[in-house]
mmCIF file of C-alpha atoms and ligand atoms in Angstrom:
data_model
loop_
_atom_site.group_PDB
_atom_site.id
_atom_site.type_symbol
_atom_site.label_atom_id
_atom_site.label_comp_id
_atom_site.label_asym_id
_atom_site.label_seq_id
_atom_site.Cartn_x
_atom_site.Cartn_y
_atom_site.Cartn_z
ATOM 1 C CA UNK A 1 -28.085 21.779 -0.853
ATOM 2 C CA UNK A 2 -26.597 25.252 -0.501
ATOM 3 C CA UNK A 3 -23.764 25.504 1.950
ATOM 4 C CA UNK A 4 -21.685 28.339 3.353
ATOM 5 C CA UNK A 5 -18.595 26.151 2.897
ATOM 6 C CA UNK A 6 -16.325 26.833 -0.043
ATOM 7 C CA UNK A 7 -17.427 24.212 -2.536
ATOM 8 C CA UNK A 8 -14.130 22.454 -3.258
ATOM 9 C CA UNK A 9 -14.981 18.956 -2.039
ATOM 10 C CA UNK A 10 -17.360 16.532 -3.764
ATOM 11 C CA UNK A 11 -18.674 15.113 -0.518
ATOM 12 C CA UNK A 12 -20.638 11.892 -0.130
ATOM 13 C CA UNK A 13 -24.142 12.437 1.211
ATOM 14 C CA UNK A 14 -23.209 10.953 4.560
ATOM 15 C CA UNK A 15 -21.964 12.192 7.896
ATOM 16 C CA UNK A 16 -20.962 10.596 11.158
ATOM 17 C CA UNK A 17 -21.663 11.336 14.771
ATOM 18 C CA UNK A 18 -19.030 9.233 16.483
ATOM 19 C CA UNK A 19 -16.366 6.636 15.967
ATOM 20 C CA UNK A 20 -15.203 3.565 17.870
ATOM 21 C CA UNK A 21 -11.964 1.895 16.838
ATOM 22 C CA UNK A 22 -12.287 0.919 13.179
ATOM 23 C CA UNK A 23 -15.979 1.887 13.028
ATOM 24 C CA UNK A 24 -17.836 5.073 12.178
ATOM 25 C CA UNK A 25 -21.409 5.537 13.377
ATOM 26 C CA UNK A 26 -24.071 7.820 11.860
ATOM 27 C CA UNK A 27 -26.585 9.726 13.960
ATOM 28 C CA UNK A 28 -29.179 7.029 13.258
ATOM 29 C CA UNK A 29 -26.848 4.299 14.498
ATOM 30 C CA UNK A 30 -25.682 2.874 11.170
ATOM 31 C CA UNK A 31 -22.183 1.442 11.472
ATOM 32 C CA UNK A 32 -19.560 1.690 8.730
ATOM 33 C CA UNK A 33 -16.262 -0.182 8.740
ATOM 34 C CA UNK A 34 -13.680 2.553 8.269
ATOM 35 C CA UNK A 35 -10.941 1.411 5.876
ATOM 36 C CA UNK A 36 -10.017 4.995 5.043
ATOM 37 C CA UNK A 37 -9.215 6.232 8.541
ATOM 38 C CA UNK A 38 -9.575 9.849 7.448
ATOM 39 C CA UNK A 39 -7.072 9.229 4.618
ATOM 40 C CA UNK A 40 -4.535 7.432 6.830
ATOM 41 C CA UNK A 41 -4.961 9.982 9.616
ATOM 42 C CA UNK A 42 -6.773 8.059 12.356
ATOM 43 C CA UNK A 43 -3.812 5.716 12.786
ATOM 44 C CA UNK A 44 -5.162 4.351 16.074
ATOM 45 C CA UNK A 45 -8.796 4.388 15.000
ATOM 46 C CA UNK A 46 -11.497 6.529 16.563
ATOM 47 C CA UNK A 47 -11.719 7.495 20.234
ATOM 48 C CA UNK A 48 -8.644 5.501 21.260
ATOM 49 C CA UNK A 49 -8.737 5.679 25.091
ATOM 50 C CA UNK A 50 -5.041 6.549 25.415
ATOM 51 C CA UNK A 51 -5.347 9.441 22.946
ATOM 52 C CA UNK A 52 -8.573 10.713 24.492
ATOM 53 C CA UNK A 53 -6.894 10.663 27.899
ATOM 54 C CA UNK A 54 -3.786 12.489 26.631
ATOM 55 C CA UNK A 55 -5.829 15.132 24.809
ATOM 56 C CA UNK A 56 -8.276 15.846 27.627
ATOM 57 C CA UNK A 57 -5.590 15.912 30.309
ATOM 58 C CA UNK A 58 -3.472 18.355 28.314
ATOM 59 C CA UNK A 59 -6.554 20.408 27.377
ATOM 60 C CA UNK A 60 -7.135 21.071 31.076
ATOM 61 C CA UNK A 61 -3.537 22.252 31.557
ATOM 62 C CA UNK A 62 -2.198 24.224 28.593
ATOM 63 C CA UNK A 63 -3.029 24.428 24.887
ATOM 64 C CA UNK A 64 -0.661 26.927 23.408
ATOM 65 C CA UNK A 65 2.286 29.045 24.474
ATOM 66 C CA UNK A 66 3.899 30.029 21.127
ATOM 67 C CA UNK A 67 7.387 28.990 20.130
ATOM 68 C CA UNK A 68 8.869 31.902 22.056
ATOM 69 C CA UNK A 69 9.176 29.450 24.958
ATOM 70 C CA UNK A 70 10.435 25.917 25.478
ATOM 71 C CA UNK A 71 7.767 23.249 25.063
ATOM 72 C CA UNK A 72 8.979 20.181 26.990
ATOM 73 C CA UNK A 73 6.450 17.797 25.424
ATOM 74 C CA UNK A 74 7.767 18.848 22.010
ATOM 75 C CA UNK A 75 11.391 18.282 23.021
ATOM 76 C CA UNK A 76 10.361 14.831 24.207
ATOM 77 C CA UNK A 77 8.436 13.964 21.026
ATOM 78 C CA UNK A 78 11.293 15.182 18.825
ATOM 79 C CA UNK A 79 13.798 13.148 20.835
ATOM 80 C CA UNK A 80 11.667 10.018 20.467
ATOM 81 C CA UNK A 81 11.381 10.529 16.682
ATOM 82 C CA UNK A 82 15.140 11.096 16.487
ATOM 83 C CA UNK A 83 15.883 7.989 18.577
ATOM 84 C CA UNK A 84 13.604 5.900 16.366
ATOM 85 C CA UNK A 85 14.890 7.173 13.001
ATOM 86 C CA UNK A 86 17.826 8.417 10.920
ATOM 87 C CA UNK A 87 17.158 12.022 11.941
ATOM 88 C CA UNK A 88 18.963 14.378 14.314
ATOM 89 C CA UNK A 89 16.469 17.261 14.370
ATOM 90 C CA UNK A 90 12.717 17.769 13.976
ATOM 91 C CA UNK A 91 10.504 20.714 12.999
ATOM 92 C CA UNK A 92 6.799 20.450 13.894
ATOM 93 C CA UNK A 93 4.123 21.830 11.580
ATOM 94 C CA UNK A 94 0.328 21.602 11.431
ATOM 95 C CA UNK A 95 -0.077 19.724 8.178
ATOM 96 C CA UNK A 96 1.603 17.615 5.557
ATOM 97 C CA UNK A 97 2.085 20.378 3.021
ATOM 98 C CA UNK A 98 3.807 22.502 5.661
ATOM 99 C CA UNK A 99 6.106 19.612 6.554
ATOM 100 C CA UNK A 100 7.028 19.366 2.853
ATOM 101 C CA UNK A 101 7.522 23.131 2.617
ATOM 102 C CA UNK A 102 9.972 22.852 5.509
ATOM 103 C CA UNK A 103 11.733 19.976 3.718
ATOM 104 C CA UNK A 104 12.071 22.043 0.538
ATOM 105 C CA UNK A 105 13.340 25.082 2.440
ATOM 106 C CA UNK A 106 15.849 23.008 4.440
ATOM 107 C CA UNK A 107 17.224 21.488 1.210
ATOM 108 C CA UNK A 108 17.581 24.836 -0.542
ATOM 109 C CA UNK A 109 19.132 26.446 2.502
ATOM 110 C CA UNK A 110 21.670 23.610 2.803
ATOM 111 C CA UNK A 111 23.150 24.520 -0.562
ATOM 112 C CA UNK A 112 22.848 28.235 0.178
ATOM 113 C CA UNK A 113 24.892 27.741 3.360
ATOM 114 C CA UNK A 114 27.475 25.836 1.310
ATOM 115 C CA UNK A 115 27.895 28.906 -0.891
ATOM 116 C CA UNK A 116 25.629 27.678 -3.718
ATOM 117 C CA UNK A 117 22.505 29.869 -3.609
ATOM 118 C CA UNK A 118 21.854 29.018 -7.263
ATOM 119 C CA UNK A 119 21.496 25.370 -6.365
ATOM 120 C CA UNK A 120 17.776 25.314 -5.525
ATOM 121 C CA UNK A 121 16.008 23.019 -7.998
ATOM 122 C CA UNK A 122 14.129 19.975 -6.732
ATOM 123 C CA UNK A 123 13.447 16.954 -8.924
ATOM 124 C CA UNK A 124 10.136 15.152 -8.317
ATOM 125 C CA UNK A 125 8.371 12.204 -9.964
ATOM 126 C CA UNK A 126 5.257 11.864 -12.096
ATOM 127 C CA UNK A 127 2.225 10.703 -10.137
ATOM 128 C CA UNK A 128 3.483 12.449 -7.002
ATOM 129 C CA UNK A 129 1.326 14.292 -4.523
ATOM 130 C CA UNK A 130 3.039 16.638 -2.099
ATOM 131 C CA UNK A 131 0.250 18.999 -0.995
ATOM 132 C CA UNK A 132 -1.762 22.064 -2.012
ATOM 133 C CA UNK A 133 0.409 25.035 -1.113
ATOM 134 C CA UNK A 134 1.886 26.839 -4.100
ATOM 135 C CA UNK A 135 5.323 25.234 -3.726
ATOM 136 C CA UNK A 136 4.085 21.719 -2.963
ATOM 137 C CA UNK A 137 1.690 21.959 -5.939
ATOM 138 C CA UNK A 138 4.657 22.799 -8.134
ATOM 139 C CA UNK A 139 6.479 19.830 -6.614
ATOM 140 C CA UNK A 140 3.524 17.509 -7.331
ATOM 141 C CA UNK A 141 3.390 18.866 -10.845
ATOM 142 C CA UNK A 142 -0.211 17.821 -11.574
ATOM 143 C CA UNK A 143 -1.657 20.056 -14.260
ATOM 144 C CA UNK A 144 -5.243 19.715 -12.981
ATOM 145 C CA UNK A 145 -4.259 21.103 -9.558
ATOM 146 C CA UNK A 146 -2.035 23.875 -10.953
ATOM 147 C CA UNK A 147 -4.543 25.241 -13.454
ATOM 148 C CA UNK A 148 -5.677 28.785 -12.841
ATOM 149 C CA UNK A 149 -3.371 29.586 -9.971
ATOM 150 C CA UNK A 150 -0.878 31.697 -11.829
ATOM 151 C CA UNK A 151 2.708 30.892 -12.626
ATOM 152 C CA UNK A 152 3.931 27.631 -11.185
ATOM 153 C CA UNK A 153 6.477 28.174 -8.402
ATOM 154 C CA UNK A 154 9.917 28.066 -9.955
ATOM 155 C CA UNK A 155 12.470 25.395 -9.249
ATOM 156 C CA UNK A 156 10.748 22.047 -9.692
ATOM 157 C CA UNK A 157 11.554 19.537 -12.411
ATOM 158 C CA UNK A 158 9.580 16.365 -12.885
ATOM 159 C CA UNK A 159 10.637 13.052 -14.402
ATOM 160 C CA UNK A 160 8.693 9.823 -15.049
ATOM 161 C CA UNK A 161 8.841 7.448 -12.091
ATOM 162 C CA UNK A 162 11.279 4.619 -12.794
ATOM 163 C CA UNK A 163 12.964 6.268 -15.777
ATOM 164 C CA UNK A 164 16.620 6.397 -14.723
ATOM 165 C CA UNK A 165 17.844 7.933 -17.979
ATOM 166 C CA UNK A 166 15.374 10.818 -17.696
ATOM 167 C CA UNK A 167 16.418 11.372 -14.108
ATOM 168 C CA UNK A 168 20.108 11.460 -14.938
ATOM 169 C CA UNK A 169 19.407 13.916 -17.736
ATOM 170 C CA UNK A 170 17.416 16.146 -15.382
ATOM 171 C CA UNK A 171 20.176 16.406 -12.793
ATOM 172 C CA UNK A 172 22.170 19.583 -13.298
ATOM 173 C CA UNK A 173 24.548 21.834 -11.386
ATOM 174 C CA UNK A 174 21.528 23.641 -9.880
ATOM 175 C CA UNK A 175 19.832 20.480 -8.523
ATOM 176 C CA UNK A 176 19.415 20.711 -4.759
ATOM 177 C CA UNK A 177 17.343 17.645 -3.936
ATOM 178 C CA UNK A 178 15.243 14.730 -5.136
ATOM 179 C CA UNK A 179 11.844 14.411 -3.492
ATOM 180 C CA UNK A 180 9.875 11.162 -3.591
ATOM 181 C CA UNK A 181 7.145 9.175 -1.845
ATOM 182 C CA UNK A 182 8.489 5.637 -1.230
ATOM 183 C CA UNK A 183 4.952 4.495 -2.032
ATOM 184 C CA UNK A 184 2.865 7.006 -3.971
ATOM 185 C CA UNK A 185 -0.405 7.395 -2.086
ATOM 186 C CA UNK A 186 -2.739 9.702 -4.026
ATOM 187 C CA UNK A 187 -1.002 8.506 -7.187
ATOM 188 C CA UNK A 188 -2.491 5.030 -6.697
ATOM 189 C CA UNK A 189 -0.502 3.100 -4.062
ATOM 190 C CA UNK A 190 2.390 2.791 -6.493
ATOM 191 C CA UNK A 191 5.349 1.162 -4.743
ATOM 192 C CA UNK A 192 8.718 2.431 -5.838
ATOM 193 C CA UNK A 193 11.074 -0.563 -6.197
ATOM 194 C CA UNK A 194 13.843 -0.664 -3.594
ATOM 195 C CA UNK A 195 16.474 -1.008 -6.309
ATOM 196 C CA UNK A 196 15.295 2.285 -7.839
ATOM 197 C CA UNK A 197 15.383 4.059 -4.468
ATOM 198 C CA UNK A 198 18.883 2.681 -3.891
ATOM 199 C CA UNK A 199 19.952 4.094 -7.235
ATOM 200 C CA UNK A 200 18.480 7.454 -6.248
ATOM 201 C CA UNK A 201 20.509 7.399 -3.041
ATOM 202 C CA UNK A 202 23.693 6.614 -4.952
ATOM 203 C CA UNK A 203 23.021 9.402 -7.471
ATOM 204 C CA UNK A 204 22.406 11.873 -4.638
ATOM 205 C CA UNK A 205 25.672 10.914 -2.949
ATOM 206 C CA UNK A 206 27.555 11.147 -6.222
ATOM 207 C CA UNK A 207 26.252 14.637 -7.010
ATOM 208 C CA UNK A 208 25.993 16.113 -3.499
ATOM 209 C CA UNK A 209 22.177 16.198 -3.759
ATOM 210 C CA UNK A 210 19.855 15.754 -0.769
ATOM 211 C CA UNK A 211 17.243 12.995 -0.751
ATOM 212 C CA UNK A 212 13.813 13.940 0.616
ATOM 213 C CA UNK A 213 11.237 11.261 1.416
ATOM 214 C CA UNK A 214 7.639 12.401 1.592
ATOM 215 C CA UNK A 215 6.318 9.916 4.164
ATOM 216 C CA UNK A 216 3.229 11.888 5.006
ATOM 217 C CA UNK A 217 1.073 8.901 4.066
ATOM 218 C CA UNK A 218 3.516 5.992 4.494
ATOM 219 C CA UNK A 219 4.926 7.066 7.869
ATOM 220 C CA UNK A 220 3.977 6.359 11.500
ATOM 221 C CA UNK A 221 3.580 2.622 11.196
ATOM 222 C CA UNK A 222 1.466 2.437 8.035
ATOM 223 C CA UNK A 223 3.756 -0.099 6.341
ATOM 224 C CA UNK A 224 4.674 -2.041 9.480
ATOM 225 C CA UNK A 225 7.746 0.080 10.197
ATOM 226 C CA UNK A 226 7.733 3.484 11.882
ATOM 227 C CA UNK A 227 8.783 4.894 8.490
ATOM 228 C CA UNK A 228 8.614 3.139 5.125
ATOM 229 C CA UNK A 229 12.257 3.966 4.313
ATOM 230 C CA UNK A 230 13.151 1.212 6.792
ATOM 231 C CA UNK A 231 11.787 -1.314 4.269
ATOM 232 C CA UNK A 232 13.917 0.024 1.434
ATOM 233 C CA UNK A 233 17.579 -0.175 2.427
ATOM 234 C CA UNK A 234 17.757 3.577 1.822
ATOM 235 C CA UNK A 235 18.010 6.399 4.336
ATOM 236 C CA UNK A 236 16.863 9.883 3.305
ATOM 237 C CA UNK A 237 18.448 13.144 4.448
ATOM 238 C CA UNK A 238 15.099 14.805 5.075
ATOM 239 C CA UNK A 239 11.693 13.241 5.736
ATOM 240 C CA UNK A 240 8.219 14.764 5.951
ATOM 241 C CA UNK A 241 5.570 13.099 8.134
ATOM 242 C CA UNK A 242 2.003 14.084 8.992
ATOM 243 C CA UNK A 243 -1.356 12.282 8.627
ATOM 244 C CA UNK A 244 -1.065 9.497 11.241
ATOM 245 C CA UNK A 245 1.395 11.366 13.459
ATOM 246 C CA UNK A 246 -1.356 13.007 15.523
ATOM 247 C CA UNK A 247 -3.870 10.165 15.256
ATOM 248 C CA UNK A 248 -6.429 12.719 14.006
ATOM 249 C CA UNK A 249 -5.047 15.827 15.690
ATOM 250 C CA UNK A 250 -3.688 18.090 12.932
ATOM 251 C CA UNK A 251 0.085 18.044 12.972
ATOM 252 C CA UNK A 252 3.105 17.315 10.822
ATOM 253 C CA UNK A 253 6.843 16.979 11.239
ATOM 254 C CA UNK A 254 9.918 17.470 9.145
ATOM 255 C CA UNK A 255 12.847 15.281 10.188
ATOM 256 C CA UNK A 256 16.410 15.857 9.003
ATOM 257 C CA UNK A 257 20.002 14.997 9.686
ATOM 258 C CA UNK A 258 21.947 17.820 11.302
ATOM 259 C CA UNK A 259 24.092 17.929 8.151
ATOM 260 C CA UNK A 260 21.089 18.514 5.872
ATOM 261 C CA UNK A 261 19.623 21.070 8.302
ATOM 262 C CA UNK A 262 22.859 22.993 8.764
ATOM 263 C CA UNK A 263 21.604 26.040 6.864
ATOM 264 C CA UNK A 264 18.651 26.557 9.199
ATOM 265 C CA UNK A 265 19.381 29.163 11.832
ATOM 266 C CA UNK A 266 17.377 31.373 14.207
ATOM 267 C CA UNK A 267 14.669 33.053 12.206
ATOM 268 C CA UNK A 268 15.119 31.133 8.963
ATOM 269 C CA UNK A 269 11.773 29.353 9.371
ATOM 270 C CA UNK A 270 8.842 29.534 11.748
ATOM 271 C CA UNK A 271 5.266 28.668 12.637
ATOM 272 C CA UNK A 272 2.677 30.055 15.039
ATOM 273 C CA UNK A 273 0.802 26.865 15.841
ATOM 274 C CA UNK A 274 3.323 24.148 15.027
ATOM 275 C CA UNK A 275 4.544 22.097 17.981
ATOM 276 C CA UNK A 276 2.012 23.467 20.467
ATOM 277 C CA UNK A 277 1.581 21.635 23.798
ATOM 278 C CA UNK A 278 -1.771 20.102 22.850
ATOM 279 C CA UNK A 279 -0.450 18.637 19.602
ATOM 280 C CA UNK A 280 2.729 17.442 21.275
ATOM 281 C CA UNK A 281 0.830 15.666 24.053
ATOM 282 C CA UNK A 282 -1.246 13.791 21.494
ATOM 283 C CA UNK A 283 1.800 13.054 19.313
ATOM 284 C CA UNK A 284 3.562 11.514 22.288
ATOM 285 C CA UNK A 285 0.488 9.433 23.067
ATOM 286 C CA UNK A 286 0.409 8.124 19.471
ATOM 287 C CA UNK A 287 4.057 7.057 19.782
ATOM 288 C CA UNK A 288 3.358 5.383 23.161
ATOM 289 C CA UNK A 289 1.125 2.972 21.248
ATOM 290 C CA UNK A 290 2.939 2.694 17.909
ATOM 291 C CA UNK A 291 6.382 2.145 19.479
ATOM 292 C CA UNK A 292 5.140 -0.288 22.145
ATOM 293 C CA UNK A 293 6.872 -3.663 21.754
ATOM 294 C CA UNK A 294 5.184 -5.845 19.141
ATOM 295 C CA UNK A 295 2.806 -3.196 17.744
ATOM 296 C CA UNK A 296 4.583 -2.622 14.422
ATOM 297 C CA UNK A 297 5.255 -6.346 13.962
ATOM 298 C CA UNK A 298 1.528 -6.887 14.338
ATOM 299 C CA UNK A 299 0.801 -4.207 11.713
ATOM 300 C CA UNK A 300 3.149 -6.057 9.359
ATOM 301 C CA UNK A 301 1.402 -9.369 10.057
ATOM 302 C CA UNK A 302 -2.059 -7.842 9.546
ATOM 303 C CA UNK A 303 -0.868 -6.242 6.309
ATOM 304 C CA UNK A 304 0.099 -9.655 4.975
ATOM 305 C CA UNK A 305 -3.213 -11.110 6.120
ATOM 306 C CA UNK A 306 -5.121 -8.329 4.347
ATOM 307 C CA UNK A 307 -3.076 -8.754 1.179
ATOM 308 C CA UNK A 308 -3.663 -12.526 1.095
ATOM 309 C CA UNK A 309 -7.396 -12.110 1.591
ATOM 310 C CA UNK A 310 -7.573 -9.428 -1.076
ATOM 311 C CA UNK A 311 -5.680 -11.651 -3.515
ATOM 312 C CA UNK A 312 -8.508 -14.188 -3.253
ATOM 313 C CA UNK A 313 -10.888 -11.463 -4.490
ATOM 314 C CA UNK A 314 -9.066 -11.337 -7.823
ATOM 315 C CA UNK A 315 -9.782 -15.046 -8.331
ATOM 316 C CA UNK A 316 -13.431 -14.617 -7.398
ATOM 317 C CA UNK A 317 -14.024 -11.397 -9.353
ATOM 318 C CA UNK A 318 -11.621 -11.214 -12.286
ATOM 319 C CA UNK A 319 -13.903 -8.814 -14.184
ATOM 320 C CA UNK A 320 -13.884 -6.346 -11.272
ATOM 321 C CA UNK A 321 -10.355 -6.436 -9.904
ATOM 322 C CA UNK A 322 -7.159 -6.223 -11.918
ATOM 323 C CA UNK A 323 -4.467 -6.062 -9.251
ATOM 324 C CA UNK A 324 -3.701 -5.804 -5.549
ATOM 325 C CA UNK A 325 -0.745 -3.645 -4.544
ATOM 326 C CA UNK A 326 0.775 -1.990 -1.516
ATOM 327 C CA UNK A 327 2.611 -2.712 1.692
ATOM 328 C CA UNK A 328 1.451 -3.229 5.261
ATOM 329 C CA UNK A 329 -1.871 -1.538 5.918
ATOM 330 C CA UNK A 330 -1.565 0.662 2.823
ATOM 331 C CA UNK A 331 -3.224 -1.416 0.111
ATOM 332 C CA UNK A 332 -4.511 -0.587 -3.331
ATOM 333 C CA UNK A 333 -7.071 -2.421 -5.433
ATOM 334 C CA UNK A 334 -6.799 -1.582 -9.116
ATOM 335 C CA UNK A 335 -10.351 -1.992 -10.334
ATOM 336 C CA UNK A 336 -11.668 -2.752 -13.825
ATOM 337 C CA UNK A 337 -14.715 -0.553 -13.230
ATOM 338 C CA UNK A 338 -14.278 3.167 -12.517
ATOM 339 C CA UNK A 339 -12.821 3.344 -9.001
ATOM 340 C CA UNK A 340 -15.395 6.005 -8.071
ATOM 341 C CA UNK A 341 -18.176 3.474 -8.798
ATOM 342 C CA UNK A 342 -16.391 0.948 -6.623
ATOM 343 C CA UNK A 343 -16.016 3.391 -3.715
ATOM 344 C CA UNK A 344 -19.748 4.210 -3.896
ATOM 345 C CA UNK A 345 -20.758 0.543 -4.158
ATOM 346 C CA UNK A 346 -18.525 -0.263 -1.181
ATOM 347 C CA UNK A 347 -20.249 2.445 0.829
ATOM 348 C CA UNK A 348 -23.557 0.712 0.088
ATOM 349 C CA UNK A 349 -21.999 -2.359 1.768
ATOM 350 C CA UNK A 350 -21.089 -0.144 4.739
ATOM 351 C CA UNK A 351 -17.365 -0.025 4.212
ATOM 352 C CA UNK A 352 -15.385 3.183 3.659
ATOM 353 C CA UNK A 353 -12.573 2.996 1.096
ATOM 354 C CA UNK A 354 -10.821 5.805 -0.787
ATOM 355 C CA UNK A 355 -10.164 6.471 -4.452
ATOM 356 C CA UNK A 356 -6.692 7.242 -5.764
ATOM 357 C CA UNK A 357 -4.984 7.831 -9.105
ATOM 358 C CA UNK A 358 -4.437 5.052 -11.673
ATOM 359 C CA UNK A 359 -8.033 3.856 -11.063
ATOM 360 C CA UNK A 360 -7.072 2.453 -7.677
ATOM 361 C CA UNK A 361 -9.155 2.062 -4.537
ATOM 362 C CA UNK A 362 -7.098 2.592 -1.393
ATOM 363 C CA UNK A 363 -7.499 0.625 1.818
ATOM 364 C CA UNK A 364 -5.999 2.478 4.775
ATOM 365 C CA UNK A 365 -7.522 0.900 7.882
ATOM 366 C CA UNK A 366 -6.517 2.127 11.324
ATOM 367 C CA UNK A 367 -3.429 0.285 12.517
ATOM 368 C CA UNK A 368 -5.427 -1.135 15.456
ATOM 369 C CA UNK A 369 -7.760 -3.035 13.082
ATOM 370 C CA UNK A 370 -8.420 -6.616 14.236
ATOM 371 C CA UNK A 371 -8.102 -9.825 12.238
ATOM 372 C CA UNK A 372 -11.880 -10.228 12.456
ATOM 373 C CA UNK A 373 -12.388 -6.718 11.053
ATOM 374 C CA UNK A 374 -9.999 -7.494 8.195
ATOM 375 C CA UNK A 375 -12.042 -10.609 7.384
ATOM 376 C CA UNK A 376 -15.250 -8.555 7.630
ATOM 377 C CA UNK A 377 -13.826 -5.894 5.317
ATOM 378 C CA UNK A 378 -12.900 -8.454 2.665
ATOM 379 C CA UNK A 379 -16.402 -9.983 2.927
ATOM 380 C CA UNK A 380 -17.885 -6.541 2.333
ATOM 381 C CA UNK A 381 -15.587 -5.916 -0.627
ATOM 382 C CA UNK A 382 -16.589 -9.320 -1.974
ATOM 383 C CA UNK A 383 -20.236 -8.250 -1.689
ATOM 384 C CA UNK A 384 -19.309 -4.959 -3.377
ATOM 385 C CA UNK A 385 -17.880 -6.851 -6.363
ATOM 386 C CA UNK A 386 -20.936 -9.105 -6.516
ATOM 387 C CA UNK A 387 -23.301 -6.108 -6.493
ATOM 388 C CA UNK A 388 -21.329 -4.393 -9.264
ATOM 389 C CA UNK A 389 -21.347 -7.646 -11.293
ATOM 390 C CA UNK A 390 -25.115 -8.011 -11.115
ATOM 391 C CA UNK A 391 -25.475 -4.337 -12.027
ATOM 392 C CA UNK A 392 -23.287 -4.941 -15.078
ATOM 393 C CA UNK A 393 -25.206 -8.084 -16.016
ATOM 394 C CA UNK A 394 -28.502 -6.209 -15.776
ATOM 395 C CA UNK A 395 -27.134 -3.473 -18.052
ATOM 396 C CA UNK A 396 -25.804 -5.991 -20.602
ATOM 397 C CA UNK A 397 -29.092 -7.878 -20.781
ATOM 398 C CA UNK A 398 -31.865 -5.527 -19.696
ATOM 399 C CA UNK A 399 -34.575 -7.985 -20.753
ATOM 400 C CA UNK A 400 -33.215 -10.759 -18.573
ATOM 401 C CA UNK A 401 -33.493 -8.622 -15.488
ATOM 402 C CA UNK A 402 -37.218 -8.112 -15.980
HETATM 403 C C1 PLP B 501 -1.759 14.027 2.285
HETATM 404 C C2 PLP B 501 -0.412 14.190 1.701
HETATM 405 C C3 PLP B 501 0.204 15.447 1.612
HETATM 406 C C4 PLP B 501 -0.489 16.730 2.018
HETATM 407 O O1 PLP B 501 -0.815 16.760 3.378
HETATM 408 P P1 PLP B 501 -1.816 17.910 3.916
HETATM 409 O O2 PLP B 501 -1.878 17.647 5.392
HETATM 410 O O3 PLP B 501 -3.117 17.713 3.224
HETATM 411 O O4 PLP B 501 -1.201 19.207 3.602
HETATM 412 C C5 PLP B 501 1.476 15.497 1.087
HETATM 413 N N1 PLP B 501 2.119 14.392 0.683
HETATM 414 C C6 PLP B 501 1.560 13.167 0.774
HETATM 415 C C7 PLP B 501 2.338 11.962 0.332
HETATM 416 C C8 PLP B 501 0.275 13.026 1.267
HETATM 417 O O5 PLP B 501 -0.296 11.813 1.325
#
C-alpha cells in the first residue's frame, strides 16, 4: 500500500474505530483487549467519561492562549503535581522527549548559574530510551537510532546499567547530572534495583551532581504509585513525565526542586503549545481519577494479580516464556521465541501487547483494567503460547501435521 505518510513505522495491518475502557474496536466490530494502552498513554483506558467531559467542556470554552498569559488550569495542575511529589516547580511540554530536553537544560543551567558553565555532561545508562530529538537520542545512546543523523549531540556519556565501577570512573569534574529510568521501558522492562538507585543518589550528593529520573513511562500511577521513585527510597532532583499524564492527550511535564531549577529564568526556556488550557483541563481530569482515594492502591493490587497469573504461564509454557518482570501494571514477558512473533500471535488471539528490547513483550494495560479483564488477558496469552507451540511442533515434524 502506498501512503502519503513518512514511512518510519512498521504498522500492523489493523486499525480501530473506537475504544471503550480496556477494549479497542475495529470498524467491523472486532474487539481487541488493549494491553498496550497506546504505549502506556491511555492510562484511564479509552473514552473515560470523566476525561471526555473535561475535554469537551474545555473545548467549548478555550483551547489556547499562549504562555504570554496566566493559565489558571495549568497553575492548578502544577500545584497538584507539586503537592503529590518531591517537586517545587513544573514545566509543561507536549511530549516526553521535550520533557527530557527541559530536564537536561535545567540540569546544565543549574551548574551554569553556580559559575560552572563547563559542567554540562550527563551520564546515562545502556538500554536507556529518552526520546527522538537530537539531544535525547544522544542521551539514549542507541547506535541504531543515531545512525545517519550527523554528529551525536555533545555531552552525554553512557555506562552499563548496574556497573558501579564504570559509573564512578565516568564521573568527572564536568559531570552535571545522571539520567535514568527507574524501570527501563523500551529497553525491556528492566527494573533497576533500589540499592543501585540509592547508590546513585549518594554519589550525586557526594559530587554535587543532579539526579534526573525519566518517568515518562513509569509515572502517573503505572507502578501503583504516582511516580515510581516512591517505590525506591530515592528522590530525584528533576523528573520527566509524559505518556499517561494526559490520558491520551499529548502532553508532558518536567518536575524539579526549586534548587535544581534555580538557573532557569525568564526567557531561558519556552514552548508555544505546552501547558495550553485544553491540555491542562485534561491533565487535571486525569489526576482527579488517579489521585482519588484508593485508586493507586488498587493499581498495586491489580499489578500483583497480573504478575501472579503471568507466573503460572511460565509453568504451563516453559518453552515459550523465560521470565516475568516488572512492577505494578508495567509487566514484561521475556519470551523464548522472537518477541515480534509473540506480539503477532497475541494479536491473532485479539490481545494487543507491545515489543521491547531484550526480547521482551510489554504489558501496559490501562490502569482502570478490571480483575476479569486481567484474567481474560492471561487466558489469551495462554492461547497465544499454545498456538505458537503447535506452530513449532508442526515445523519440527512436518509429516506429523499432515
Ligand atoms: C516514550 C518515552 C520517551 C519519549 O517520549 P515521546 O513522547 O515519544 O517523545 C522518553 N523516555 C521514556 C522512558 C519513554 O518511555
